[in-house]
Every structure is written in C-alpha cells, then in structure tokens.
Amino acid sequence: GLILIRNIPKTKWSLFYLPEGPVLDPNYSRNVVDWLTPLRDFAKSAGAFNLKLGPQITINTWDASTIKNAISDNVYKKLKDVDPDRVNPFGNEIGTKLRNLGGKQIETDGEGFGDVQPRFVFTIDVAGKTDEELLASFSQEWRRNIKKAEKSEVKVRQASFTDLETFHTLYVETAVRDKFTPRPLNYFKQMWESLNVNSNELAEMRLYLAEQENICHAACLWVRVGKHVWYTYGASSTSGRELRPSNAIQWQMMKDARDAGANIYDMRGIAATLNEKSPLFGLLRFKIGTGGKVIQYVGEWDFVFKPFIYKAFRIALARRG
C-alpha cells in the first residue's frame, strides 16, 4: 500500500494515511491481525499519531432500479435503510475485526460522502457493451438530455495538457458555487505528468471538454488504471446548463472507457441520502440515471496512537471546513 505522511507543524507527530488501501490478496485479507499488526507497529514506531486506512472491500451493492423504487416509495431517507441487492458477508466480517482491533470509524449522518474517500460509489459495467446496450440502461431523461446536447451542437473533445487552465477556471467557478475549497492548478499538472509519463499502458489521465461555439460549458478528468476508469474531477459553468453538456461529456467518457478496455466506469462518490430536499440528492439522481449500481465499501478506519493530538487535528480540520 501507498502511505501518505502528513507532518503536523511544530510537533514530531504525523498522520499516516493509506488512501483506498492497503490492497489485499483476497486469500489473505481475512487474516486481519496478520496484515494490520505489522502495519500498525510500523506507523507507531515512525511517529504517527494516527494510522488511517480504507481497504476497498465491498459490503453492500444496490442496483439503480432498487434505489429508484426506494425514492419513489418516499419512505426511506438514507440508503442504509434500503435492503441491498447483494451482501458481502466477508466485508462485514472485516469491518467487525477492524473495530475489535481498535479501529475507529468516523460516522456520518447519511448526508455526507464519508471521511476522506467516499464510502459509497457509483459504478457502471461497460465491458463488451454496445452503445445501444449502454443507452438502453439509461433513464428516459438521460437519453433525452444526450439528444438535446447533440441537437444544440455541444461537441465533446479530448483535450491536451495546455487545456488544463480552461478546466481549472471552470473548476474554480464550480468550487465557489458549490462551496468547497479548490485544488491549485499545479496539482492537476502534476497529476497529468505522473499518470501520462512515457505513455504508460497501465495508467493514463485524460481531459475532456464539452463546448458549444468554442465556449466550454463542462470539463472532466478521466483516469484509467488497468481495467478500471474513474471520473475523478468535474466542473461546469452556471450558464449553458440547458444545453446538457454534463450528460454529453459523461456519455463520451463512458464510451471511451469501454473502448480503452475497461470493465468498470466509476463515477465515484455519492451521498448516502435519499432525502430529495438535501442539496446532495441531485448528484445521486444524476448518476442513477445511467442505470449502474451503488457500492458500499468497508470505509476508512483510524487507529489512534495519540488521542490528544488526534482530537486537536480533527477540530482543526472541522474549523477549516
């Protein structure tokens, strides 16, 4: 697993973080004590006040149709209240073992995405599917919006490194509108250079722009590692929404994921809320229109070695927003 180390200024302590890790051999991951103990001991001896990890082990899966029915019933307010279509007992077993070994999980109220990495993600199986088969799984609204974008002459293109500035301008506009802190342009430049080094066949990053009459209305980053493609960052302008550029750009990225040999197109996190009045509900509604599925992972766990430092760190994060 990759360990990211964040030093706390003016102290000797650090946060050790394994984003979506460690990656575990399915035949070995059940032996939690065997892989967790040396990892925890290493972090503690190296000056960590907290070890945060989140292996991508599935707990529950809901099909889009199940979620749509739950929303129509107008009874359920949170996704966890809806019976999943598939349950992975092994995932629940891992979660129980992590808790019994001292793991602390930051619980959300059902409105958020999780702690750092999303606990609930939305994915679409694209391997071997024709355009017609993919479209058939979409909602009528999604198909209508794709046609509207085409009639409005919205053009989606795969852009270049120099177009990252266009993406970032739109991304900052999105951040102001949706009230989150944007990453700097250099972050995305470094991301591009790291993933596209030497035309690596294992991994790549692409930038897509949705434009009409040379005006960019939506921009997205597409990342492939092996057979998995992620929609990692998205941005859109307030003007031009009626042209449905977001539907057009997602449709193109999905097809390109399939053509690149991917099995999965991952639209990343959703909120766990089914409350239509929640400001986060629109994201779920947008994604389930593609007919994929929601996956719940075991989530992220904290193994705290210095409770006082940990508490102060959490307070500082909360104040920063």
PDB file of C-alpha atoms in Angstrom:
ATOM      1  CA  GLY A   1       0.000   0.000   0.000  1.00  0.00           C
ATOM      2  CA  LEU A   2       0.959   3.620  -0.542  1.00  0.00           C
ATOM      3  CA  ILE A   3       1.406   5.543   2.723  1.00  0.00           C
ATOM      4  CA  LEU A   4       0.955   9.312   2.587  1.00  0.00           C
ATOM      5  CA  ILE A   5       2.595  11.091   5.519  1.00  0.00           C
ATOM      6  CA  ARG A   6       1.342  14.466   6.713  1.00  0.00           C
ATOM      7  CA  ASN A   7       3.552  16.123   9.307  1.00  0.00           C
ATOM      8  CA  ILE A   8       1.930  18.271  11.977  1.00  0.00           C
ATOM      9  CA  PRO A   9       3.760  21.632  12.132  1.00  0.00           C
ATOM     10  CA  LYS A  10       5.872  22.295  15.230  1.00  0.00           C
ATOM     11  CA  THR A  11       5.422  18.731  16.505  1.00  0.00           C
ATOM     12  CA  LYS A  12       7.169  15.411  15.965  1.00  0.00           C
ATOM     13  CA  TRP A  13       3.893  13.699  15.054  1.00  0.00           C
ATOM     14  CA  SER A  14       2.473  12.723  11.672  1.00  0.00           C
ATOM     15  CA  LEU A  15      -0.687  11.325  10.103  1.00  0.00           C
ATOM     16  CA  PHE A  16      -0.075   8.089   8.198  1.00  0.00           C
ATOM     17  CA  TYR A  17      -2.748   7.575   5.534  1.00  0.00           C
ATOM     18  CA  LEU A  18      -3.355   4.735   3.081  1.00  0.00           C
ATOM     19  CA  PRO A  19      -5.961   6.058   0.601  1.00  0.00           C
ATOM     20  CA  GLU A  20      -8.127   3.149  -0.575  1.00  0.00           C
ATOM     21  CA  GLY A  21      -5.555   0.787   0.885  1.00  0.00           C
ATOM     22  CA  PRO A  22      -3.917  -1.422   1.668  1.00  0.00           C
ATOM     23  CA  VAL A  23      -4.562  -3.515  -1.424  1.00  0.00           C
ATOM     24  CA  LEU A  24      -5.141  -7.032  -0.148  1.00  0.00           C
ATOM     25  CA  ASP A  25      -4.921 -10.502  -1.627  1.00  0.00           C
ATOM     26  CA  PRO A  26      -8.456 -11.937  -1.272  1.00  0.00           C
ATOM     27  CA  ASN A  27      -6.981 -15.139   0.157  1.00  0.00           C
ATOM     28  CA  TYR A  28      -5.051 -13.220   2.786  1.00  0.00           C
ATOM     29  CA  SER A  29      -7.236 -10.251   3.701  1.00  0.00           C
ATOM     30  CA  ARG A  30      -9.379 -12.235   6.160  1.00  0.00           C
ATOM     31  CA  ASN A  31      -6.337 -12.593   8.400  1.00  0.00           C
ATOM     32  CA  VAL A  32      -6.674  -9.025   9.622  1.00  0.00           C
ATOM     33  CA  VAL A  33      -4.286  -9.447  12.550  1.00  0.00           C
ATOM     34  CA  ASP A  34      -1.535 -10.737  10.240  1.00  0.00           C
ATOM     35  CA  TRP A  35      -1.511  -7.699   7.945  1.00  0.00           C
ATOM     36  CA  LEU A  36      -2.699  -4.992  10.331  1.00  0.00           C
ATOM     37  CA  THR A  37      -0.324  -5.642  13.235  1.00  0.00           C
ATOM     38  CA  PRO A  38       2.975  -5.002  11.374  1.00  0.00           C
ATOM     39  CA  LEU A  39       1.449  -2.002   9.601  1.00  0.00           C
ATOM     40  CA  ARG A  40       0.217  -0.517  12.857  1.00  0.00           C
ATOM     41  CA  ASP A  41       3.524  -1.215  14.622  1.00  0.00           C
ATOM     42  CA  PHE A  42       5.481   0.443  11.820  1.00  0.00           C
ATOM     43  CA  ALA A  43       3.323   3.584  11.849  1.00  0.00           C
ATOM     44  CA  LYS A  44       3.519   3.912  15.621  1.00  0.00           C
ATOM     45  CA  SER A  45       7.311   3.487  15.707  1.00  0.00           C
ATOM     46  CA  ALA A  46       7.723   6.036  12.889  1.00  0.00           C
ATOM     47  CA  GLY A  47       5.959   8.802  14.829  1.00  0.00           C
ATOM     48  CA  ALA A  48       2.358   8.530  13.658  1.00  0.00           C
ATOM     49  CA  PHE A  49      -0.341   9.905  15.946  1.00  0.00           C
ATOM     50  CA  ASN A  50      -2.908   8.172  13.745  1.00  0.00           C
ATOM     51  CA  LEU A  51      -2.937   5.469  11.083  1.00  0.00           C
ATOM     52  CA  LYS A  52      -5.844   5.900   8.663  1.00  0.00           C
ATOM     53  CA  LEU A  53      -6.653   3.144   6.204  1.00  0.00           C
ATOM     54  CA  GLY A  54      -9.557   2.138   3.996  1.00  0.00           C
ATOM     55  CA  PRO A  55      -9.245  -1.096   2.007  1.00  0.00           C
ATOM     56  CA  GLN A  56     -11.636  -1.269  -0.936  1.00  0.00           C
ATOM     57  CA  ILE A  57     -13.664  -4.208   0.283  1.00  0.00           C
ATOM     58  CA  THR A  58     -17.334  -4.258  -0.689  1.00  0.00           C
ATOM     59  CA  ILE A  59     -20.044  -4.621   1.943  1.00  0.00           C
ATOM     60  CA  ASN A  60     -23.305  -3.981   0.064  1.00  0.00           C
ATOM     61  CA  THR A  61     -24.454  -3.349  -3.504  1.00  0.00           C
ATOM     62  CA  TRP A  62     -27.683  -1.688  -4.693  1.00  0.00           C
ATOM     63  CA  ASP A  63     -28.853  -1.668  -8.300  1.00  0.00           C
ATOM     64  CA  ALA A  64     -30.039   1.669  -9.676  1.00  0.00           C
ATOM     65  CA  SER A  65     -33.561   0.276 -10.095  1.00  0.00           C
ATOM     66  CA  THR A  66     -33.724  -0.596  -6.389  1.00  0.00           C
ATOM     67  CA  ILE A  67     -32.717   2.923  -5.410  1.00  0.00           C
ATOM     68  CA  LYS A  68     -35.214   4.465  -7.823  1.00  0.00           C
ATOM     69  CA  ASN A  69     -38.001   2.379  -6.295  1.00  0.00           C
ATOM     70  CA  ALA A  70     -36.928   3.380  -2.787  1.00  0.00           C
ATOM     71  CA  ILE A  71     -37.037   7.050  -3.751  1.00  0.00           C
ATOM     72  CA  SER A  72     -40.489   6.594  -5.304  1.00  0.00           C
ATOM     73  CA  ASP A  73     -41.759   4.948  -2.118  1.00  0.00           C
ATOM     74  CA  ASN A  74     -40.893   8.169  -0.262  1.00  0.00           C
ATOM     75  CA  VAL A  75     -40.341   6.203   2.948  1.00  0.00           C
ATOM     76  CA  TYR A  76     -36.569   5.841   3.135  1.00  0.00           C
ATOM     77  CA  LYS A  77     -34.348   8.789   3.986  1.00  0.00           C
ATOM     78  CA  LYS A  78     -30.981   7.014   3.952  1.00  0.00           C
ATOM     79  CA  LEU A  79     -29.516   4.424   1.634  1.00  0.00           C
ATOM     80  CA  LYS A  80     -28.562   2.129   4.508  1.00  0.00           C
ATOM     81  CA  ASP A  81     -32.280   1.749   5.314  1.00  0.00           C
ATOM     82  CA  VAL A  82     -32.889   0.071   1.937  1.00  0.00           C
ATOM     83  CA  ASP A  83     -32.261  -3.675   1.626  1.00  0.00           C
ATOM     84  CA  PRO A  84     -29.280  -4.167  -0.712  1.00  0.00           C
ATOM     85  CA  ASP A  85     -29.476  -6.411  -3.766  1.00  0.00           C
ATOM     86  CA  ARG A  86     -26.236  -8.147  -2.819  1.00  0.00           C
ATOM     87  CA  VAL A  87     -24.461  -8.507   0.535  1.00  0.00           C
ATOM     88  CA  ASN A  88     -20.841  -9.482   1.048  1.00  0.00           C
ATOM     89  CA  PRO A  89     -20.591 -11.223   4.465  1.00  0.00           C
ATOM     90  CA  PHE A  90     -16.823 -11.140   4.150  1.00  0.00           C
ATOM     91  CA  GLY A  91     -16.890  -7.329   4.050  1.00  0.00           C
ATOM     92  CA  ASN A  92     -18.911  -7.097   7.240  1.00  0.00           C
ATOM     93  CA  GLU A  93     -16.545  -9.602   8.838  1.00  0.00           C
ATOM     94  CA  ILE A  94     -13.545  -7.397   8.003  1.00  0.00           C
ATOM     95  CA  GLY A  95     -15.292  -4.341   9.433  1.00  0.00           C
ATOM     96  CA  THR A  96     -16.043  -6.155  12.682  1.00  0.00           C
ATOM     97  CA  LYS A  97     -12.437  -7.318  13.013  1.00  0.00           C
ATOM     98  CA  LEU A  98     -11.068  -3.824  12.381  1.00  0.00           C
ATOM     99  CA  ARG A  99     -13.343  -2.441  15.091  1.00  0.00           C
ATOM    100  CA  ASN A 100     -12.405  -5.187  17.539  1.00  0.00           C
ATOM    101  CA  LEU A 101      -8.722  -4.417  16.947  1.00  0.00           C
ATOM    102  CA  GLY A 102      -9.204  -0.803  17.979  1.00  0.00           C
ATOM    103  CA  GLY A 103     -10.303   0.791  14.733  1.00  0.00           C
ATOM    104  CA  LYS A 104     -12.385   3.948  14.982  1.00  0.00           C
ATOM    105  CA  GLN A 105     -14.716   4.865  12.144  1.00  0.00           C
ATOM    106  CA  ILE A 106     -15.892   8.420  11.580  1.00  0.00           C
ATOM    107  CA  GLU A 107     -19.639   8.036  11.249  1.00  0.00           C
ATOM    108  CA  THR A 108     -21.610  10.351   9.007  1.00  0.00           C
ATOM    109  CA  ASP A 109     -25.247  11.342   9.338  1.00  0.00           C
ATOM    110  CA  GLY A 110     -26.170   9.912   5.960  1.00  0.00           C
ATOM    111  CA  GLU A 111     -25.784  13.235   4.153  1.00  0.00           C
ATOM    112  CA  GLY A 112     -22.037  13.127   3.535  1.00  0.00           C
ATOM    113  CA  PHE A 113     -19.662  11.168   1.344  1.00  0.00           C
ATOM    114  CA  GLY A 114     -17.637   9.549   4.118  1.00  0.00           C
ATOM    115  CA  ASP A 115     -14.437  10.612   5.832  1.00  0.00           C
ATOM    116  CA  VAL A 116     -11.765  11.296   3.177  1.00  0.00           C
ATOM    117  CA  GLN A 117     -12.512   8.799   0.400  1.00  0.00           C
ATOM    118  CA  PRO A 118     -16.172   8.117  -0.414  1.00  0.00           C
ATOM    119  CA  ARG A 119     -17.716   5.109   1.276  1.00  0.00           C
ATOM    120  CA  PHE A 120     -20.497   4.891  -1.326  1.00  0.00           C
ATOM    121  CA  VAL A 121     -19.543   4.963  -5.013  1.00  0.00           C
ATOM    122  CA  PHE A 122     -21.477   4.615  -8.250  1.00  0.00           C
ATOM    123  CA  THR A 123     -20.153   2.318 -10.975  1.00  0.00           C
ATOM    124  CA  ILE A 124     -21.238   1.139 -14.414  1.00  0.00           C
ATOM    125  CA  ASP A 125     -20.237  -2.140 -16.064  1.00  0.00           C
ATOM    126  CA  VAL A 126     -19.117  -1.209 -19.587  1.00  0.00           C
ATOM    127  CA  ALA A 127     -17.116  -4.232 -20.779  1.00  0.00           C
ATOM    128  CA  GLY A 128     -18.374  -5.720 -24.032  1.00  0.00           C
ATOM    129  CA  LYS A 129     -21.438  -3.468 -24.259  1.00  0.00           C
ATOM    130  CA  THR A 130     -22.513  -1.695 -27.422  1.00  0.00           C
ATOM    131  CA  ASP A 131     -23.635   1.925 -27.448  1.00  0.00           C
ATOM    132  CA  GLU A 132     -27.206   0.704 -27.798  1.00  0.00           C
ATOM    133  CA  GLU A 133     -26.900  -1.597 -24.782  1.00  0.00           C
ATOM    134  CA  LEU A 134     -25.456   1.176 -22.632  1.00  0.00           C
ATOM    135  CA  LEU A 135     -28.152   3.621 -23.720  1.00  0.00           C
ATOM    136  CA  ALA A 136     -30.872   1.055 -23.010  1.00  0.00           C
ATOM    137  CA  SER A 137     -29.868   1.075 -19.334  1.00  0.00           C
ATOM    138  CA  PHE A 138     -30.199   4.875 -19.142  1.00  0.00           C
ATOM    139  CA  SER A 139     -33.320   6.627 -17.943  1.00  0.00           C
ATOM    140  CA  GLN A 140     -35.511   8.390 -20.487  1.00  0.00           C
ATOM    141  CA  GLU A 141     -34.334  11.714 -19.087  1.00  0.00           C
ATOM    142  CA  TRP A 142     -30.687  10.800 -19.665  1.00  0.00           C
ATOM    143  CA  ARG A 143     -31.314   9.699 -23.257  1.00  0.00           C
ATOM    144  CA  ARG A 144     -33.339  12.847 -23.887  1.00  0.00           C
ATOM    145  CA  ASN A 145     -30.587  15.061 -22.481  1.00  0.00           C
ATOM    146  CA  ILE A 146     -27.926  13.388 -24.643  1.00  0.00           C
ATOM    147  CA  LYS A 147     -30.061  14.049 -27.733  1.00  0.00           C
ATOM    148  CA  LYS A 148     -30.642  17.633 -26.621  1.00  0.00           C
ATOM    149  CA  ALA A 149     -26.893  18.204 -26.318  1.00  0.00           C
ATOM    150  CA  GLU A 150     -26.393  16.777 -29.806  1.00  0.00           C
ATOM    151  CA  LYS A 151     -29.124  18.991 -31.294  1.00  0.00           C
ATOM    152  CA  SER A 152     -27.601  22.000 -29.524  1.00  0.00           C
ATOM    153  CA  GLU A 153     -24.295  21.131 -31.228  1.00  0.00           C
ATOM    154  CA  VAL A 154     -22.423  20.518 -27.995  1.00  0.00           C
ATOM    155  CA  LYS A 155     -19.113  18.970 -29.000  1.00  0.00           C
ATOM    156  CA  VAL A 156     -17.063  16.831 -26.609  1.00  0.00           C
ATOM    157  CA  ARG A 157     -13.346  16.585 -27.271  1.00  0.00           C
ATOM    158  CA  GLN A 158     -10.352  15.008 -25.626  1.00  0.00           C
ATOM    159  CA  ALA A 159      -8.169  17.972 -24.715  1.00  0.00           C
ATOM    160  CA  SER A 160      -4.453  18.477 -24.061  1.00  0.00           C
ATOM    161  CA  PHE A 161      -2.184  19.448 -21.179  1.00  0.00           C
ATOM    162  CA  THR A 162      -2.435  23.136 -22.087  1.00  0.00           C
ATOM    163  CA  ASP A 163      -6.226  22.959 -21.741  1.00  0.00           C
ATOM    164  CA  LEU A 164      -5.887  22.243 -18.020  1.00  0.00           C
ATOM    165  CA  GLU A 165      -6.078  26.007 -17.494  1.00  0.00           C
ATOM    166  CA  THR A 166      -9.529  26.026 -19.106  1.00  0.00           C
ATOM    167  CA  PHE A 167     -10.564  23.150 -16.870  1.00  0.00           C
ATOM    168  CA  HIS A 168      -9.220  24.884 -13.771  1.00  0.00           C
ATOM    169  CA  THR A 169     -11.047  28.149 -14.472  1.00  0.00           C
ATOM    170  CA  LEU A 170     -14.314  26.218 -14.693  1.00  0.00           C
ATOM    171  CA  TYR A 171     -13.360  24.133 -11.654  1.00  0.00           C
ATOM    172  CA  VAL A 172     -12.810  27.244  -9.514  1.00  0.00           C
ATOM    173  CA  GLU A 173     -16.194  28.588 -10.646  1.00  0.00           C
ATOM    174  CA  THR A 174     -17.750  25.283  -9.575  1.00  0.00           C
ATOM    175  CA  ALA A 175     -15.965  25.441  -6.205  1.00  0.00           C
ATOM    176  CA  VAL A 176     -17.339  28.912  -5.489  1.00  0.00           C
ATOM    177  CA  ARG A 177     -20.850  27.842  -6.477  1.00  0.00           C
ATOM    178  CA  ASP A 178     -20.801  24.576  -4.505  1.00  0.00           C
ATOM    179  CA  LYS A 179     -18.788  25.979  -1.580  1.00  0.00           C
ATOM    180  CA  PHE A 180     -15.726  23.741  -1.482  1.00  0.00           C
ATOM    181  CA  THR A 181     -12.010  24.552  -1.484  1.00  0.00           C
ATOM    182  CA  PRO A 182     -10.492  24.019  -4.953  1.00  0.00           C
ATOM    183  CA  ARG A 183      -7.109  22.435  -5.559  1.00  0.00           C
ATOM    184  CA  PRO A 184      -4.445  24.575  -7.264  1.00  0.00           C
ATOM    185  CA  LEU A 185      -3.711  24.247 -10.972  1.00  0.00           C
ATOM    186  CA  ASN A 186      -0.277  22.759 -10.278  1.00  0.00           C
ATOM    187  CA  TYR A 187      -1.935  19.812  -8.521  1.00  0.00           C
ATOM    188  CA  PHE A 188      -3.625  18.804 -11.786  1.00  0.00           C
ATOM    189  CA  LYS A 189      -0.498  19.458 -13.834  1.00  0.00           C
ATOM    190  CA  GLN A 190       1.497  17.142 -11.581  1.00  0.00           C
ATOM    191  CA  MET A 191      -1.301  14.580 -11.751  1.00  0.00           C
ATOM    192  CA  TRP A 192      -1.177  14.706 -15.565  1.00  0.00           C
ATOM    193  CA  GLU A 193       2.602  14.396 -15.707  1.00  0.00           C
ATOM    194  CA  SER A 194       2.645  11.490 -13.248  1.00  0.00           C
ATOM    195  CA  LEU A 195      -0.055   9.433 -14.949  1.00  0.00           C
ATOM    196  CA  ASN A 196       0.937  10.122 -18.544  1.00  0.00           C
ATOM    197  CA  VAL A 197       4.665   9.513 -18.186  1.00  0.00           C
ATOM    198  CA  ASN A 198       6.216   7.541 -21.076  1.00  0.00           C
ATOM    199  CA  SER A 199       2.779   6.671 -22.499  1.00  0.00           C
ATOM    200  CA  ASN A 200       2.309   4.109 -19.746  1.00  0.00           C
ATOM    201  CA  GLU A 201      -0.136   1.425 -20.876  1.00  0.00           C
ATOM    202  CA  LEU A 202      -1.048   0.617 -17.285  1.00  0.00           C
ATOM    203  CA  ALA A 203      -2.337   4.085 -16.407  1.00  0.00           C
ATOM    204  CA  GLU A 204      -3.345   7.303 -18.122  1.00  0.00           C
ATOM    205  CA  MET A 205      -5.192  10.555 -17.493  1.00  0.00           C
ATOM    206  CA  ARG A 206      -7.363  12.408 -19.982  1.00  0.00           C
ATOM    207  CA  LEU A 207      -9.110  15.764 -20.009  1.00  0.00           C
ATOM    208  CA  TYR A 208     -12.485  16.166 -21.716  1.00  0.00           C
ATOM    209  CA  LEU A 209     -14.171  19.457 -22.610  1.00  0.00           C
ATOM    210  CA  ALA A 210     -17.802  19.942 -23.663  1.00  0.00           C
ATOM    211  CA  GLU A 211     -18.078  23.040 -25.836  1.00  0.00           C
ATOM    212  CA  GLN A 212     -20.604  24.905 -27.911  1.00  0.00           C
ATOM    213  CA  GLU A 213     -19.411  27.571 -30.324  1.00  0.00           C
ATOM    214  CA  ASN A 214     -15.940  27.418 -28.735  1.00  0.00           C
ATOM    215  CA  ILE A 215     -17.296  28.150 -25.256  1.00  0.00           C
ATOM    216  CA  CYS A 216     -16.530  25.476 -22.656  1.00  0.00           C
ATOM    217  CA  HIS A 217     -19.532  24.583 -20.503  1.00  0.00           C
ATOM    218  CA  ALA A 218     -18.252  21.413 -18.793  1.00  0.00           C
ATOM    219  CA  ALA A 219     -14.886  19.772 -18.188  1.00  0.00           C
ATOM    220  CA  CYS A 220     -13.911  16.446 -16.607  1.00  0.00           C
ATOM    221  CA  LEU A 221     -10.831  14.422 -15.755  1.00  0.00           C
ATOM    222  CA  TRP A 222     -10.777  10.729 -16.708  1.00  0.00           C
ATOM    223  CA  VAL A 223      -8.231   8.370 -15.150  1.00  0.00           C
ATOM    224  CA  ARG A 224      -7.552   4.768 -16.126  1.00  0.00           C
ATOM    225  CA  VAL A 225      -5.562   2.250 -14.129  1.00  0.00           C
ATOM    226  CA  GLY A 226      -5.634  -1.200 -15.686  1.00  0.00           C
ATOM    227  CA  LYS A 227      -9.233  -2.210 -16.390  1.00  0.00           C
ATOM    228  CA  HIS A 228     -10.820   0.476 -14.200  1.00  0.00           C
ATOM    229  CA  VAL A 229     -11.667   4.034 -15.277  1.00  0.00           C
ATOM    230  CA  TRP A 230     -12.572   6.787 -12.832  1.00  0.00           C
ATOM    231  CA  TYR A 231     -14.324  10.092 -13.418  1.00  0.00           C
ATOM    232  CA  THR A 232     -12.185  11.935 -10.874  1.00  0.00           C
ATOM    233  CA  TYR A 233     -12.922  15.662 -11.148  1.00  0.00           C
ATOM    234  CA  GLY A 234     -15.690  17.573 -12.859  1.00  0.00           C
ATOM    235  CA  ALA A 235     -16.541  21.207 -13.463  1.00  0.00           C
ATOM    236  CA  SER A 236     -19.366  23.073 -15.152  1.00  0.00           C
ATOM    237  CA  SER A 237     -20.483  26.624 -15.777  1.00  0.00           C
ATOM    238  CA  THR A 238     -23.721  28.032 -14.434  1.00  0.00           C
ATOM    239  CA  SER A 239     -24.593  29.296 -17.882  1.00  0.00           C
ATOM    240  CA  GLY A 240     -25.260  26.731 -20.568  1.00  0.00           C
ATOM    241  CA  ARG A 241     -26.754  24.088 -18.294  1.00  0.00           C
ATOM    242  CA  GLU A 242     -29.817  23.911 -20.524  1.00  0.00           C
ATOM    243  CA  LEU A 243     -27.530  22.541 -23.257  1.00  0.00           C
ATOM    244  CA  ARG A 244     -26.925  19.409 -21.124  1.00  0.00           C
ATOM    245  CA  PRO A 245     -23.128  19.392 -21.501  1.00  0.00           C
ATOM    246  CA  SER A 246     -22.700  17.246 -18.371  1.00  0.00           C
ATOM    247  CA  ASN A 247     -24.719  14.412 -19.906  1.00  0.00           C
ATOM    248  CA  ALA A 248     -22.836  14.683 -23.179  1.00  0.00           C
ATOM    249  CA  ILE A 249     -19.394  14.607 -21.570  1.00  0.00           C
ATOM    250  CA  GLN A 250     -20.215  11.650 -19.308  1.00  0.00           C
ATOM    251  CA  TRP A 251     -21.585   9.702 -22.247  1.00  0.00           C
ATOM    252  CA  GLN A 252     -18.383  10.241 -24.233  1.00  0.00           C
ATOM    253  CA  MET A 253     -16.136   9.328 -21.284  1.00  0.00           C
ATOM    254  CA  MET A 254     -18.136   6.181 -20.652  1.00  0.00           C
ATOM    255  CA  LYS A 255     -17.789   5.034 -24.263  1.00  0.00           C
ATOM    256  CA  ASP A 256     -14.093   5.828 -24.263  1.00  0.00           C
ATOM    257  CA  ALA A 257     -13.624   3.844 -21.047  1.00  0.00           C
ATOM    258  CA  ARG A 258     -15.127   0.817 -22.764  1.00  0.00           C
ATOM    259  CA  ASP A 259     -13.017   1.365 -25.883  1.00  0.00           C
ATOM    260  CA  ALA A 260      -9.883   1.606 -23.715  1.00  0.00           C
ATOM    261  CA  GLY A 261     -10.564  -1.918 -22.457  1.00  0.00           C
ATOM    262  CA  ALA A 262     -12.031  -1.004 -19.080  1.00  0.00           C
ATOM    263  CA  ASN A 263     -14.502  -3.238 -17.299  1.00  0.00           C
ATOM    264  CA  ILE A 264     -15.772  -0.523 -14.968  1.00  0.00           C
ATOM    265  CA  TYR A 265     -16.584   3.162 -15.396  1.00  0.00           C
ATOM    266  CA  ASP A 266     -16.521   4.599 -11.890  1.00  0.00           C
ATOM    267  CA  MET A 267     -18.445   7.833 -11.290  1.00  0.00           C
ATOM    268  CA  ARG A 268     -17.057   7.992  -7.759  1.00  0.00           C
ATOM    269  CA  GLY A 269     -18.805   9.172  -4.642  1.00  0.00           C
ATOM    270  CA  ILE A 270     -22.421   9.799  -3.835  1.00  0.00           C
ATOM    271  CA  ALA A 271     -24.122  10.920  -0.665  1.00  0.00           C
ATOM    272  CA  ALA A 272     -25.962   8.244   1.282  1.00  0.00           C
ATOM    273  CA  THR A 273     -29.106  10.348   1.491  1.00  0.00           C
ATOM    274  CA  LEU A 274     -32.413   9.614  -0.226  1.00  0.00           C
ATOM    275  CA  ASN A 275     -33.920  12.861   1.035  1.00  0.00           C
ATOM    276  CA  GLU A 276     -34.977  14.797  -2.049  1.00  0.00           C
ATOM    277  CA  LYS A 277     -34.693  18.061  -0.104  1.00  0.00           C
ATOM    278  CA  SER A 278     -30.994  17.505   0.557  1.00  0.00           C
ATOM    279  CA  PRO A 279     -28.620  19.616  -1.583  1.00  0.00           C
ATOM    280  CA  LEU A 280     -26.621  16.421  -2.202  1.00  0.00           C
ATOM    281  CA  PHE A 281     -29.556  14.449  -3.582  1.00  0.00           C
ATOM    282  CA  GLY A 282     -29.160  15.833  -7.096  1.00  0.00           C
ATOM    283  CA  LEU A 283     -25.811  14.091  -7.505  1.00  0.00           C
ATOM    284  CA  LEU A 284     -27.360  10.706  -6.727  1.00  0.00           C
ATOM    285  CA  ARG A 285     -30.277  11.362  -9.063  1.00  0.00           C
ATOM    286  CA  PHE A 286     -27.885  12.323 -11.872  1.00  0.00           C
ATOM    287  CA  LYS A 287     -25.793   9.173 -11.509  1.00  0.00           C
ATOM    288  CA  ILE A 288     -28.568   6.590 -11.069  1.00  0.00           C
ATOM    289  CA  GLY A 289     -29.961   7.787 -14.379  1.00  0.00           C
ATOM    290  CA  THR A 290     -27.167   5.810 -16.062  1.00  0.00           C
ATOM    291  CA  GLY A 291     -28.523   2.532 -14.684  1.00  0.00           C
ATOM    292  CA  GLY A 292     -25.407   1.392 -12.835  1.00  0.00           C
ATOM    293  CA  LYS A 293     -25.069   0.365  -9.210  1.00  0.00           C
ATOM    294  CA  VAL A 294     -24.075   1.763  -5.823  1.00  0.00           C
ATOM    295  CA  ILE A 295     -21.289   0.005  -3.936  1.00  0.00           C
ATOM    296  CA  GLN A 296     -20.707   0.452  -0.217  1.00  0.00           C
ATOM    297  CA  TYR A 297     -17.145  -0.183   0.927  1.00  0.00           C
ATOM    298  CA  VAL A 298     -15.956  -1.124   4.401  1.00  0.00           C
ATOM    299  CA  GLY A 299     -14.883   2.504   4.726  1.00  0.00           C
ATOM    300  CA  GLU A 300     -11.973   4.251   6.384  1.00  0.00           C
ATOM    301  CA  TRP A 301     -10.673   3.416   9.844  1.00  0.00           C
ATOM    302  CA  ASP A 302      -8.491   5.328  12.279  1.00  0.00           C
ATOM    303  CA  PHE A 303      -6.032   3.611  14.593  1.00  0.00           C
ATOM    304  CA  VAL A 304      -5.184   6.307  17.114  1.00  0.00           C
ATOM    305  CA  PHE A 305      -1.878   6.294  18.998  1.00  0.00           C
ATOM    306  CA  LYS A 306      -2.029   9.821  20.472  1.00  0.00           C
ATOM    307  CA  PRO A 307      -5.650  10.693  21.380  1.00  0.00           C
ATOM    308  CA  PHE A 308      -4.946  14.313  22.345  1.00  0.00           C
ATOM    309  CA  ILE A 309      -3.136  15.082  19.065  1.00  0.00           C
ATOM    310  CA  TYR A 310      -5.831  13.218  17.142  1.00  0.00           C
ATOM    311  CA  LYS A 311      -8.620  15.234  18.764  1.00  0.00           C
ATOM    312  CA  ALA A 312      -6.835  18.535  18.112  1.00  0.00           C
ATOM    313  CA  PHE A 313      -6.277  17.519  14.484  1.00  0.00           C
ATOM    314  CA  ARG A 314      -9.961  16.680  13.978  1.00  0.00           C
ATOM    315  CA  ILE A 315     -11.006  20.013  15.495  1.00  0.00           C
ATOM    316  CA  ALA A 316      -8.615  21.882  13.200  1.00  0.00           C
ATOM    317  CA  LEU A 317      -9.991  20.054  10.156  1.00  0.00           C
ATOM    318  CA  ALA A 318     -13.576  20.854  11.154  1.00  0.00           C
ATOM    319  CA  ARG A 319     -12.772  24.547  11.552  1.00  0.00           C
ATOM    320  CA  ARG A 320     -11.078  24.639   8.181  1.00  0.00           C
ATOM    321  CA  GLY A 321     -14.166  23.109   6.590  1.00  0.00           C
TER     322      GLY A 321
END
